Amino acid sequence: MIKANDPTLRSWIDVQPTSDFPIQNLPFGIFKTQSSSPRIGVAIGDQVLDLAILNKLGFLDKFKIDNSVFTNQYLNDFISLGKSTTNTIREHLSHLLDINTPDLRDNKEARARLFQSISNVQMQMPVRVGDYTDFYSSIDHATNVGTMFRDPNNALLPNWKHLPVGYHGRASSIIISGTDFHRPKGQTKPNETDPPVFGPCRLLDFELETAFIIGKETKLGESVSTANAKEHIFGMVLFNDWSARDIQTWEYVPLGPFLAKNFASTISPWVVTMDALEPFRVKGYKQEPKVLPYLEYSGENNIDINLDVYIHPDKNEENLVSHSNYKFMYWTMEQQLAHHTSNGCNINVGDMMASGTISGPNPDSYGSMLELSWRGTKPLKMKDGSERKFINDNDTVIMRGYCEKGGVRIGFGEAKGKVLPAI
Ligand code: MN
């Protein structure tokens, strides 16, 4: 077992049992305060540990890392140090925060400089995203969509079980949790007989997803095998792939998603490392028909991550509308990456690869309003008495994710965004 994942570890920092960030997690992010520039932090309990100061005070001396890696507005340079280094740093931080390690515990002066309350910091985009790809890898989601729009008896298209379907998205509009955005406008065709119109999207939706972040580049022409894929994946975040369904319906033929997708995608700020998620690995789907050799894998490649979606109407209570799980993915991250690079397409540190909407088998585990309201035929009741078929202006959508086992909870925090009226 990885030492930093030991469920018996306790920190000298007080961590509530409901916290997403116990000593076994130690996710990395970029934060700033009113008085400090962006830098790398690690979340523990309700505190953020400032790695730039930790390095400056000499507690990371053995790694000999230039402080510009830590006083940086992105994690890319840090991630580029390589997994063997970043994993060892996580182990070292675990040691420093351990209740039995006096170095920081008994150094009041250092502690005062090293920690910020999470509520006092402003989280930033964790990585500079060069390229972003979105997959379509949940079998329940693909089946639901195929059932609604095509043929319930042939819901999956012929390619679906043979390759992880995906498209290239847009990196520029990936935004950090807490960033509000305006309802997109676009071209739609409200009915068969009338010509298309331009105006605010009427069917705004969320897509419950996660994304993994590339930790090691490849050169043009190289392919990553499923066995080596783990080497190239640094960590994961929550991902809301906001979608304008009415724009999508009219525009997507024949080349796929475009303006219905690229107006905003919200991510959670803390990157949970693959090391921290390792104890929560579970068996994947039995894949039939058998996949081609380059997509075969062995071992437990799915992860048991609870994924919840809430709608928070303006000035009212939040409502849980979906409870799903990452383990419902048919295609694993390792297969997605092997497929993505199978033609020699190169990848770079900081690239983001999203899962696709993650729906479970039950109606309360569907990952989009399209499915939850079944194309608007089954509106969802909110606690304030209102109904939702899709997302209204001034609604906030919040996604939360966490793994839980043996008394350890490894959480992702939130991916949250508010929809402002169209401009
Ligand atoms: Mn999507």
CSV table of N, CA, C and O in Angstrom, one decimal, residues 28-30 75 123-126 176-177 237 267-271 412-415:
chain,number,residue,atom,x,y,z
A,28,PHE,N,-3.8,18.8,-5.0
A,28,PHE,CA,-3.1,20.0,-5.4
A,28,PHE,C,-4.0,21.0,-6.1
A,28,PHE,O,-4.9,20.6,-6.9
A,29,GLY,N,-3.8,22.3,-5.9
A,29,GLY,CA,-4.5,23.3,-6.6
A,29,GLY,C,-3.7,24.6,-6.6
A,29,GLY,O,-2.6,24.7,-6.1
A,30,ILE,N,-4.3,25.6,-7.3
A,30,ILE,CA,-3.7,26.9,-7.4
A,30,ILE,C,-4.6,27.9,-6.6
A,30,ILE,O,-5.8,28.0,-6.9
A,75,LEU,N,-0.4,24.4,-12.4
A,75,LEU,CA,0.3,23.2,-11.9
A,75,LEU,C,1.2,22.6,-13.0
A,75,LEU,O,1.9,21.6,-12.7
A,123,MET,N,-9.6,30.2,-5.3
A,123,MET,CA,-9.1,29.1,-6.1
A,123,MET,C,-9.0,29.6,-7.6
A,123,MET,O,-9.9,30.3,-8.1
A,124,GLN,N,-8.0,29.1,-8.3
A,124,GLN,CA,-7.8,29.5,-9.7
A,124,GLN,C,-7.9,28.2,-10.6
A,124,GLN,O,-7.8,27.1,-10.0
A,125,MET,N,-7.8,28.4,-11.9
A,125,MET,CA,-7.7,27.2,-12.8
A,125,MET,C,-6.5,26.5,-12.4
A,125,MET,O,-5.4,27.1,-12.3
A,126,PRO,N,-6.5,25.2,-12.1
A,126,PRO,CA,-5.3,24.4,-11.6
A,126,PRO,C,-4.3,24.2,-12.7
A,126,PRO,O,-3.1,24.2,-12.4
A,176,ILE,N,-13.2,27.8,-13.8
A,176,ILE,CA,-13.1,27.3,-12.4
A,176,ILE,C,-14.4,27.4,-11.7
A,176,ILE,O,-15.1,28.4,-11.9
A,177,SER,N,-14.7,26.5,-10.8
A,177,SER,CA,-15.8,26.5,-10.0
A,177,SER,C,-16.1,27.9,-9.3
A,177,SER,O,-15.1,28.6,-8.9
A,237,VAL,N,-10.5,15.8,-11.7
A,237,VAL,CA,-11.4,16.8,-11.2
A,237,VAL,C,-12.8,16.5,-11.6
A,237,VAL,O,-13.0,15.7,-12.4
A,267,ILE,N,-15.0,23.3,-13.8
A,267,ILE,CA,-14.3,22.2,-13.2
A,267,ILE,C,-14.1,22.6,-11.7
A,267,ILE,O,-14.1,23.7,-11.3
A,268,SER,N,-13.9,21.5,-10.9
A,268,SER,CA,-13.6,21.7,-9.5
A,268,SER,C,-12.1,22.1,-9.3
A,268,SER,O,-11.3,21.7,-10.2
A,269,PRO,N,-11.7,22.9,-8.3
A,269,PRO,CA,-10.4,23.4,-8.3
A,269,PRO,C,-9.2,22.5,-7.8
A,269,PRO,O,-8.1,22.7,-8.1
A,270,TRP,N,-9.6,21.5,-7.0
A,270,TRP,CA,-8.5,20.6,-6.4
A,270,TRP,C,-8.3,19.4,-7.3
A,270,TRP,O,-9.3,18.6,-7.5
A,271,VAL,N,-7.1,19.2,-7.7
A,271,VAL,CA,-6.8,18.0,-8.5
A,271,VAL,C,-6.4,16.8,-7.5
A,271,VAL,O,-5.4,16.9,-6.8
A,412,PHE,N,-13.6,15.6,-3.7
A,412,PHE,CA,-13.2,16.5,-4.7
A,412,PHE,C,-13.5,18.0,-4.5
A,412,PHE,O,-13.2,18.8,-5.3
A,413,GLY,N,-14.3,18.2,-3.4
A,413,GLY,CA,-14.9,19.6,-3.3
A,413,GLY,C,-16.0,19.8,-4.3
A,413,GLY,O,-16.8,18.8,-4.5
A,414,GLU,N,-16.1,20.9,-4.9
A,414,GLU,CA,-17.3,21.3,-5.7
A,414,GLU,C,-16.9,21.8,-7.1
A,414,GLU,O,-15.9,22.5,-7.2
A,415,ALA,N,-17.8,21.5,-8.0
A,415,ALA,CA,-17.8,22.2,-9.3
A,415,ALA,C,-19.1,23.0,-9.4
A,415,ALA,O,-20.1,22.3,-9.5
